Coordinates of C-alpha atoms and ligand atoms in Angstrom, one line a residue:
X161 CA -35.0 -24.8 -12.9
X162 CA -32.2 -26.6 -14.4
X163 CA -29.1 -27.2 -12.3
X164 CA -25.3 -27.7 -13.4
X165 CA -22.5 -29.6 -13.1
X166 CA -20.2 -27.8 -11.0
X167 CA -17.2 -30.0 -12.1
X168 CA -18.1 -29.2 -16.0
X169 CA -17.6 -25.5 -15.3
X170 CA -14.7 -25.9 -13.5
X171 CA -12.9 -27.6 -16.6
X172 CA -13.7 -25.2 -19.0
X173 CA -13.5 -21.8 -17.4
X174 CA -10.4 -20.3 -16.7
X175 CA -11.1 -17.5 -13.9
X176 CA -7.9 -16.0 -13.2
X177 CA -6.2 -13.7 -15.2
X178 CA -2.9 -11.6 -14.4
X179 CA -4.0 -7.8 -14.0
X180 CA -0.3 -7.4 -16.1
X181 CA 1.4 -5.5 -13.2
X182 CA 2.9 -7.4 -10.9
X183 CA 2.0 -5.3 -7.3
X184 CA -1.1 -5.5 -8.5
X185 CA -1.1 -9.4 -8.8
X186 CA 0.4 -10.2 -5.7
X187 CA -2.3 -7.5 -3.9
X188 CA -5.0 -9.2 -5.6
X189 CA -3.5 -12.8 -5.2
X190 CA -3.0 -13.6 -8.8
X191 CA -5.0 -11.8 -10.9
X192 CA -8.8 -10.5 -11.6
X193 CA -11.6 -13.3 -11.7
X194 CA -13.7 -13.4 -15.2
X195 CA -16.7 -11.7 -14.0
X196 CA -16.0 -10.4 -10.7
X197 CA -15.8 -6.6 -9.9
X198 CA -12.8 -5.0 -8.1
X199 CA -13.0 -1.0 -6.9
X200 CA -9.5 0.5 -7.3
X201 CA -10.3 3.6 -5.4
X202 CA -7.9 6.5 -3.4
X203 CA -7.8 10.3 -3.7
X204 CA -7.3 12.6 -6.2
X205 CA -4.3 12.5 -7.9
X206 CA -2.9 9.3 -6.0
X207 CA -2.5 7.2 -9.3
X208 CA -5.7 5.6 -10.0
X209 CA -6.3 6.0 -13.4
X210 CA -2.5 5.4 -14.3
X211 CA -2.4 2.1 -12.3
X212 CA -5.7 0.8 -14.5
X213 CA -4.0 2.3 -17.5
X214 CA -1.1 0.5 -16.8
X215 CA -3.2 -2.7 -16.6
X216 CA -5.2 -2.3 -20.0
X217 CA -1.6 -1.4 -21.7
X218 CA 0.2 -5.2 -20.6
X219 CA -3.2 -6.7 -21.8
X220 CA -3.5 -5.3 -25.0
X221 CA 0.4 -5.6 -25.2
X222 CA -0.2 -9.6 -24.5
X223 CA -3.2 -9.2 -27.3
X224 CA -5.8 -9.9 -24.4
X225 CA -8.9 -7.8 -25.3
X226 CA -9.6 -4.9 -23.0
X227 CA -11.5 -2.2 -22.6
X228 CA -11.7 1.4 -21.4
X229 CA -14.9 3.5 -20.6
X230 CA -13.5 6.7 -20.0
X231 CA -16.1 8.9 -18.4
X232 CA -13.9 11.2 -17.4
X233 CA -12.0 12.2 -20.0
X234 CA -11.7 12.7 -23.4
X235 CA -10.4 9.9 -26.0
X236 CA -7.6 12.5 -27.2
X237 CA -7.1 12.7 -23.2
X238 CA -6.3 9.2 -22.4
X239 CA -4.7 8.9 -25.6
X240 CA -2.1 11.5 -23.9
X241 CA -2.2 9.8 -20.9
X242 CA -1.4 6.4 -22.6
X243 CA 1.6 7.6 -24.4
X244 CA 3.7 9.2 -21.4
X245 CA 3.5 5.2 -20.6
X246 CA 5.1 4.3 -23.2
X247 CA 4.2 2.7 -26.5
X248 CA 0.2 2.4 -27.1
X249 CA 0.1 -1.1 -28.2
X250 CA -3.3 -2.1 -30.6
X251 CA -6.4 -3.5 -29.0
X252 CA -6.5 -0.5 -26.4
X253 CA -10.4 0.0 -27.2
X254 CA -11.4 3.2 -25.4
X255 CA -15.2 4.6 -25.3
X256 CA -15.5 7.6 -23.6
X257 CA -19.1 7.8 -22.0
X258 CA -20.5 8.3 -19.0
X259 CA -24.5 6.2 -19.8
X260 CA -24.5 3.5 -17.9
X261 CA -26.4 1.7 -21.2
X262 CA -23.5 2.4 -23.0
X263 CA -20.9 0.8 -20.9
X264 CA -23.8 -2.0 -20.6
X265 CA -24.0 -2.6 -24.3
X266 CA -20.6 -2.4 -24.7
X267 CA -19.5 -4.9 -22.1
X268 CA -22.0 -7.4 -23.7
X269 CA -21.4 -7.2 -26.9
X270 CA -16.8 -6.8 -26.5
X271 CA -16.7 -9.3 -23.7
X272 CA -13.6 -8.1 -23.2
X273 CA -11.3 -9.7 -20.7
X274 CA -11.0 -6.4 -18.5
X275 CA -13.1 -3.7 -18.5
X276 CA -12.5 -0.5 -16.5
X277 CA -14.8 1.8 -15.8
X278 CA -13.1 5.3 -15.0
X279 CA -14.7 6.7 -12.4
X280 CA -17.7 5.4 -11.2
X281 CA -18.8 8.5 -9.6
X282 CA -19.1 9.9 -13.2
X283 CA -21.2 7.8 -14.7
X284 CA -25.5 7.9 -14.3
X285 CA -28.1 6.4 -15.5
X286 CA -30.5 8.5 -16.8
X287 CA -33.7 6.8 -16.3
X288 CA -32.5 7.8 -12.5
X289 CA -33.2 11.2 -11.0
X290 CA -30.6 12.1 -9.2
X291 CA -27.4 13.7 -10.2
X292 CA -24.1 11.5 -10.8
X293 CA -22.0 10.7 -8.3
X294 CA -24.6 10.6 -5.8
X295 CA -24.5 8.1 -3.8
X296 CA -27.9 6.6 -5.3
X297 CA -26.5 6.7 -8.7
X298 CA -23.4 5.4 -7.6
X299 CA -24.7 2.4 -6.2
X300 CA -27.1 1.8 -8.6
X301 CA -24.3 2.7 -11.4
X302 CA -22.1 -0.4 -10.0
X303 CA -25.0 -2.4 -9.2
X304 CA -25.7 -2.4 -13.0
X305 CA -22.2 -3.1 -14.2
X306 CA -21.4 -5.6 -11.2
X307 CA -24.3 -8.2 -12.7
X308 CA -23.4 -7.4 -16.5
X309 CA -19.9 -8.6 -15.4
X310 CA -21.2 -11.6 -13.9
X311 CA -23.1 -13.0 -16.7
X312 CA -20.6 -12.0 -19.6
X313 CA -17.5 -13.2 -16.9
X314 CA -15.7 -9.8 -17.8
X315 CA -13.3 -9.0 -15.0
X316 CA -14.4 -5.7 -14.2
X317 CA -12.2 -3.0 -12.8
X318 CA -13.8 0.3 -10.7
X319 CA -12.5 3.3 -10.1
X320 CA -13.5 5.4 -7.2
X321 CA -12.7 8.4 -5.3
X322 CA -12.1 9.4 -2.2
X323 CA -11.2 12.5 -0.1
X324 CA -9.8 13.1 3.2
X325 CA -12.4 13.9 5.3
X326 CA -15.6 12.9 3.2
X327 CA -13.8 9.3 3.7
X328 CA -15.1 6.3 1.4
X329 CA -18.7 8.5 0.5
X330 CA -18.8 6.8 -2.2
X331 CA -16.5 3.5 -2.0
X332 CA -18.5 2.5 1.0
X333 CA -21.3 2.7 -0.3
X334 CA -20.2 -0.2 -3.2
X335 CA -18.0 -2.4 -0.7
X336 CA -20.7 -4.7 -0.2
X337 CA -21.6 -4.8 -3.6
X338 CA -18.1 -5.5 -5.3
X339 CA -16.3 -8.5 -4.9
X340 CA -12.5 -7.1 -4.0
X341 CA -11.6 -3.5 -2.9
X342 CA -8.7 -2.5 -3.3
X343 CA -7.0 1.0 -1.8
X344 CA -4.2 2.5 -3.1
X345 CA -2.5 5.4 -0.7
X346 CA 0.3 7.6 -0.3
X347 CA 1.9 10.9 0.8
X348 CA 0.4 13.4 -1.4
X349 CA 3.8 14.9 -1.8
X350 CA 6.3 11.7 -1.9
X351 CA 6.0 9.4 -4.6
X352 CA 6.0 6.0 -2.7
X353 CA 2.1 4.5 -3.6
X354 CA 0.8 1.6 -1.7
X355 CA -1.8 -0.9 -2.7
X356 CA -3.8 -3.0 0.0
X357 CA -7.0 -5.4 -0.6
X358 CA -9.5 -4.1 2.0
X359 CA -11.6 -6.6 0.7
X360 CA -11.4 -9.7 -1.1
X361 CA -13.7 -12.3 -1.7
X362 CA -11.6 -15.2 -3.4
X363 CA -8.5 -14.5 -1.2
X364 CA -6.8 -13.2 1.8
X365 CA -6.1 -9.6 2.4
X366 CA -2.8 -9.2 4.1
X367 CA -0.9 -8.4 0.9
X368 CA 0.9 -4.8 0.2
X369 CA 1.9 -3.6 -3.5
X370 CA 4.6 -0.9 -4.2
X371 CA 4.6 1.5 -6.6
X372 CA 6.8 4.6 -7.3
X373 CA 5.2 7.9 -8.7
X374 CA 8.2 8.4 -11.5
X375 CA 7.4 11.3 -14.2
X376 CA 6.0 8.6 -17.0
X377 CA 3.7 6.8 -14.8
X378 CA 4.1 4.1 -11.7
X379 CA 6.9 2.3 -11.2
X380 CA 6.3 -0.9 -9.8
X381 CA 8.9 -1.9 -6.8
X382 CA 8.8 -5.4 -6.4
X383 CA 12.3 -4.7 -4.1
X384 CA 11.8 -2.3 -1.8
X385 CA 15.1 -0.9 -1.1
X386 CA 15.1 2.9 -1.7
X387 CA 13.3 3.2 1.7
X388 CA 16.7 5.0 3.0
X389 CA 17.9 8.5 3.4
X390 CA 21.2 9.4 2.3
X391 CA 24.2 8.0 4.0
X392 CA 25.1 10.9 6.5
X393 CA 26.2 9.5 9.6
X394 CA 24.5 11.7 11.7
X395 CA 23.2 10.6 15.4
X396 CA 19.3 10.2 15.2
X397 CA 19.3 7.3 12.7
X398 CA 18.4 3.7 13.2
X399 CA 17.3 0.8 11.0
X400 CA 14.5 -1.8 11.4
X401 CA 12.7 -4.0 9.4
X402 CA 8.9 -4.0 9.5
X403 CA 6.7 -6.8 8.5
X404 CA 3.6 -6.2 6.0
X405 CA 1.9 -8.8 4.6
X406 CA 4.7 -11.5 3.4
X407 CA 7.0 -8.8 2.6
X408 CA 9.5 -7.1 4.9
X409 CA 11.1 -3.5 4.4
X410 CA 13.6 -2.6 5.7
X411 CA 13.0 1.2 7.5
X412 CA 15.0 3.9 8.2
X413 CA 13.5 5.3 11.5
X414 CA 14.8 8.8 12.3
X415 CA 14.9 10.9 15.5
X416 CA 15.3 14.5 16.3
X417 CA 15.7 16.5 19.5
X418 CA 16.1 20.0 20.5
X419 CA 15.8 22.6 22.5
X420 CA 12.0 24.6 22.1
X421 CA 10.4 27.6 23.7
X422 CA 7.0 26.8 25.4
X423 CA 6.2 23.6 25.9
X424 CA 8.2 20.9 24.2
X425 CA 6.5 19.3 21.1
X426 CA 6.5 15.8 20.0
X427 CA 5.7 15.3 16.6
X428 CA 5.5 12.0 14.6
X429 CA 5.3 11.4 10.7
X430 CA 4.9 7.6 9.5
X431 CA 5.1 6.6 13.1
X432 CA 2.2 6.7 15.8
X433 CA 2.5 9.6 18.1
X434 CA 1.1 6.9 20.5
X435 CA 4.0 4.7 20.5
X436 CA 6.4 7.6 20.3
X437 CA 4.8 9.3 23.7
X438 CA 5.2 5.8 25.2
X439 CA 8.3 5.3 24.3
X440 CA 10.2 8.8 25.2
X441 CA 8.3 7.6 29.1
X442 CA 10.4 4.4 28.6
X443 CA 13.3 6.2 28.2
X444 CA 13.1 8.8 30.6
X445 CA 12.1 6.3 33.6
X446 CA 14.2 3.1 32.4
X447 CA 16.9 4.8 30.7
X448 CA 17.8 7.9 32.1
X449 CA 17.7 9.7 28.6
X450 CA 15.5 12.6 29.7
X451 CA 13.9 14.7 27.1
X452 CA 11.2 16.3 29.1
X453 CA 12.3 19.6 28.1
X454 CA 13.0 19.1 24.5
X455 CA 11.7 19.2 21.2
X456 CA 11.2 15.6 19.9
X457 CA 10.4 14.7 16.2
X458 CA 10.0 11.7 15.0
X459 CA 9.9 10.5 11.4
X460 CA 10.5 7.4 8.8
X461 CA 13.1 8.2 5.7
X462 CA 11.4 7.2 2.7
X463 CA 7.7 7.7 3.0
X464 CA 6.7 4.4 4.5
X465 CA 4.5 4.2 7.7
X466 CA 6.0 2.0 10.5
X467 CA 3.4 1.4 12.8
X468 CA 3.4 -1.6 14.1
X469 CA 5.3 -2.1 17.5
X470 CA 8.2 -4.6 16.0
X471 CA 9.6 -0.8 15.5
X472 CA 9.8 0.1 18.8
X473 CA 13.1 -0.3 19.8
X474 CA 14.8 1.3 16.3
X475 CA 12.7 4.2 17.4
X476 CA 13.5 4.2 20.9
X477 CA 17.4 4.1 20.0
X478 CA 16.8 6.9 17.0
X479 CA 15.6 9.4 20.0
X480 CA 18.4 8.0 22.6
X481 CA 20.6 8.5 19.7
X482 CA 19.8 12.0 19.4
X483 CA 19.7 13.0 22.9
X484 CA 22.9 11.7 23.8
X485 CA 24.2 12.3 20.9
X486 CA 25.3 9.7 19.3
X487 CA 25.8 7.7 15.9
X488 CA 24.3 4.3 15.6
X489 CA 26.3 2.4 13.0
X490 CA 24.6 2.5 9.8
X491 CA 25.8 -1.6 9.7
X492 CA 23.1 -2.2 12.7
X493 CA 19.7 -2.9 12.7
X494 CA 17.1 -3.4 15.4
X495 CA 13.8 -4.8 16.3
X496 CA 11.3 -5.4 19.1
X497 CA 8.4 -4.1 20.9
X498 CA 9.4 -2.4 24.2
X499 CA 7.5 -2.8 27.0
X500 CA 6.7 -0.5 30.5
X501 CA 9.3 -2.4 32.1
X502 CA 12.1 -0.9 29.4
X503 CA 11.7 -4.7 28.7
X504 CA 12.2 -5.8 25.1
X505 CA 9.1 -8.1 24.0
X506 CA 9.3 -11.3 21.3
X507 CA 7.6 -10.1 17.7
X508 CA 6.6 -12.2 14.8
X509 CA 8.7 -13.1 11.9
X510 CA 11.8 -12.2 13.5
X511 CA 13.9 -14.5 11.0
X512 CA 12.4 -12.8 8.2
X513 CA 12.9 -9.2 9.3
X514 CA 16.9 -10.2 10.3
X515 CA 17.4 -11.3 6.5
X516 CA 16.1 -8.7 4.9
X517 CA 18.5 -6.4 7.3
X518 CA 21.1 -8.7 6.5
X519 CA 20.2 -8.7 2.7
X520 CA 20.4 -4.9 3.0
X521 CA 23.8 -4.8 4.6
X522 CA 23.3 -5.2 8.1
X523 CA 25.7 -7.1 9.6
X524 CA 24.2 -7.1 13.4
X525 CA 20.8 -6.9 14.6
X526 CA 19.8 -6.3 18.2
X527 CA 16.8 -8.8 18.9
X528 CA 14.7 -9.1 22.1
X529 CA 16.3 -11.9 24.3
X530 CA 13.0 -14.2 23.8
X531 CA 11.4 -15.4 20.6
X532 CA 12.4 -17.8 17.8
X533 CA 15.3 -17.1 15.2
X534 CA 16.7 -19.2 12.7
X535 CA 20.6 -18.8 11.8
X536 CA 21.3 -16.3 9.3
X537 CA 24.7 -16.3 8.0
X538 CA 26.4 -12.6 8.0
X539 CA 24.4 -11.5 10.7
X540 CA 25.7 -11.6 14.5
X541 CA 23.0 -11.5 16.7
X542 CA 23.0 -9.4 19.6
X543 CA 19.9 -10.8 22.8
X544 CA 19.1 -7.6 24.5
X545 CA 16.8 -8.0 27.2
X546 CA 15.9 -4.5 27.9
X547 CA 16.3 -0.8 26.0
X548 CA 18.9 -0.2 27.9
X549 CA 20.6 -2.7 27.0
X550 CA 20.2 -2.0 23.5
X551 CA 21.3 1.3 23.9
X552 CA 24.5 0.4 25.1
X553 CA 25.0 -1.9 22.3
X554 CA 24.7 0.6 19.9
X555 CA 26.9 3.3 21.3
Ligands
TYD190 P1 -3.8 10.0 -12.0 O1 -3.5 8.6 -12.3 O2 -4.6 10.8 -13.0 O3 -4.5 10.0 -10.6 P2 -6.0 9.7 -10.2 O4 -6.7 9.0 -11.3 O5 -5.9 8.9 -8.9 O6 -6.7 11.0 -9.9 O7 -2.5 10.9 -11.8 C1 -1.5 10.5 -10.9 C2 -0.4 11.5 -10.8 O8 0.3 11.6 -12.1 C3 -0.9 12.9 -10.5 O9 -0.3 13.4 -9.4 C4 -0.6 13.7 -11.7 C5 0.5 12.9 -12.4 N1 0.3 13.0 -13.9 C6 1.4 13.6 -14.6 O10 2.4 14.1 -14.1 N2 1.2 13.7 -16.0 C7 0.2 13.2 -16.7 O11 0.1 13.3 -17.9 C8 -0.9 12.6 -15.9 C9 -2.1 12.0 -16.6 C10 -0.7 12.5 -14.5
MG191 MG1 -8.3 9.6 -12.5

């Protein structure tokens, strides 16, 4: 066997090209590799075939030549769907098939630049006994495509479903197989979409995407600011700033108490019911705001999930708010962990989180008394050593 000069390739192949939507790019660090295979997959009605749609449309708009095996739909169908995008620029080439030799021929003899293959679970190979969408055929299915996209270097996009509770029966079954997974989530009844990289063979993973369900497709939110409620100055409300990724959003974490029959109920939405049951401990034994007997719910205002325990505090305050009753200026943001002591712990990428608050028009921002912070201008900084204490500050 002959071998190759590894340095030859490298000059003449150009492996990385922009998937033409920027949340997309930044998810996937850049842009699909010629002849690698990405699975775009999520549940019903999340986005997925809009989000690849969206892709094909900026290539053919950039004259890049792209592809669309639709085995899901009707031509006339995407056709539809293309045009409550916008404008169907030319070199949009659809087939709609669901033969695995089809797609096969096609992708050897177009070549194009991105293929997607809509869905995966729809398409079979014949020659194969079992039904599609089976998990045999499936596999086998992606199998196929995976090594056609190798040798002809056509960046192949996936798509693949998913349900609730039959988690991944199909997506897990490619993972290994595929070069770059990609998940894309949200509330099935807000419109905020997220896109994450569960997998990714020629780069890291940590990255987030944004996208807005709007009526004529996705919106792309490379600025995440409509994560807020409206402005009611209401007690119950606090703002943080969580860190995903290299992007920081700014949250708004809101807090609810009252009085129930029976046996009070805690309930958390975007926020773990973990932390939350930790924290209203916290409060009770460190901070005298008792809510034993009440009602507690829990919630963040524009469909974002803040989970990680840089949020504590902002939640923390949202409930002492509400129990006692007061407003936390809408001008004040907060963040920390909070500890079993009431202590307020050090988190990562503090300066980061205090400029987007500030950026956002925060003009203070209670910070654990440990833990490094660069100077950022507008912003007074407020060291609180416990919840307490940070309670107290925002009264
Ligand atoms: P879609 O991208 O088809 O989702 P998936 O491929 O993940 O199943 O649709 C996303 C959402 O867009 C869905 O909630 C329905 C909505 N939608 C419309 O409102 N009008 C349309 O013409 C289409 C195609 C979708
Ligand atoms: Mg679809």
């Amino acid at each position: 066997m002959s071998t190759t000069s590894l340095r030859d390739v490298a000059a003449t192949t150009t492996s990385v090209h922009s998937t033409g939507v920027g949340e997309l790019d930044r998810v996937v660090g850049g842009g699909f590799i010629a002849g690698s295979t990405t699975l775009l997959f999520g549940e019903p009605g999340v986005g997925k075939s809009t989000l690849a749609l969206m892709s094909l449309r900026e290539l053919a708009a950039d004259a890049t030549p792209v592809l669309l095996i639709a085995a899901e739909e009707s031509v006339a169908q995407v056709a539809q769907r293309a045009r409550r995008l916008g404008d169907v620029p030319a070199g949009l080439d659809v087939a709609a098939s669901t033969d695995v030799d089809v797609a096969e021929r096609l992708l050897r003899e177009r070549r194009p630049t991105l293929c997607v293959v809509d869905s995966i679970s729809a398409m079979s190979d014949d020659a194969l006994g079992s039904t599609a969408g089976s998990v045999p055929q499936v596999r086998h299915v992606a199998e196929r495509l995976c090594s056609v996209a190798k040798e002809t270097g056509v960046a192949l996009l996936i798509v693949g479903h998913v349900t609730k509770d039959g988690e991944l029966a199909g997506p897990r079954a490619l993972e290994h197989l595929v070069d770059t997974v990609i998940r894309i989530e949200g509330d099935r009844h807000g419109s905020l979409r997220l896109l994450r990289a569960l997998k990714h063979r020629f780069g890291p993973t940590g990255e987030v995407g944004l996208l807005e369900m709007v009526p004529d497709g996705l919106r792309e939110m490379p600025d995440a600011t409509v994560l807020r409620g409206p402005e009611l100055d209401v007690p119950g409300v606090v703002f943080t700033v969580t860190n995903d990724g290299s992007r920081s959003f700014l949250i708004e974490m809101q807090a609810l108490v009252a009085t129930g029959s029976g046996s009070p109920r805690r309930v958390a939405h975007q926020v773990s019911s973990q932390r939350l049951s930790l924290l209203l401990a916290v409060l009770e034994s460190r901070c005298a705001v008792d809510t034993s007997d009440l009602d507690v719910f829990a919630a963040t205002a524009g469909g974002l999930a803040a989970n990680e325990p840089g949020v504590d505090v902002a939640l923390a305050l949202a409930v002492a708010s509400a129990a006692l009753d007061f407003a936390v200026p809408r001008t004040l943001a907060a963040m920390g962990e909070v500890g079993l002591a009431g202590e307020l712990r050090a988190v990562s990428g503090l300066t980061r989180r205090v400029r987007e608050a500030q950026r956002l028009g925060a003009t203070r921002c209670v910070v654990p008394s440990d833990g490094e912070l660069e100077e950022v201008p507008g912003v007074e900084v407020i060291r609180c050593r416990t919840l307490a204490q940070a309670i107290a500050v925002a009264q």
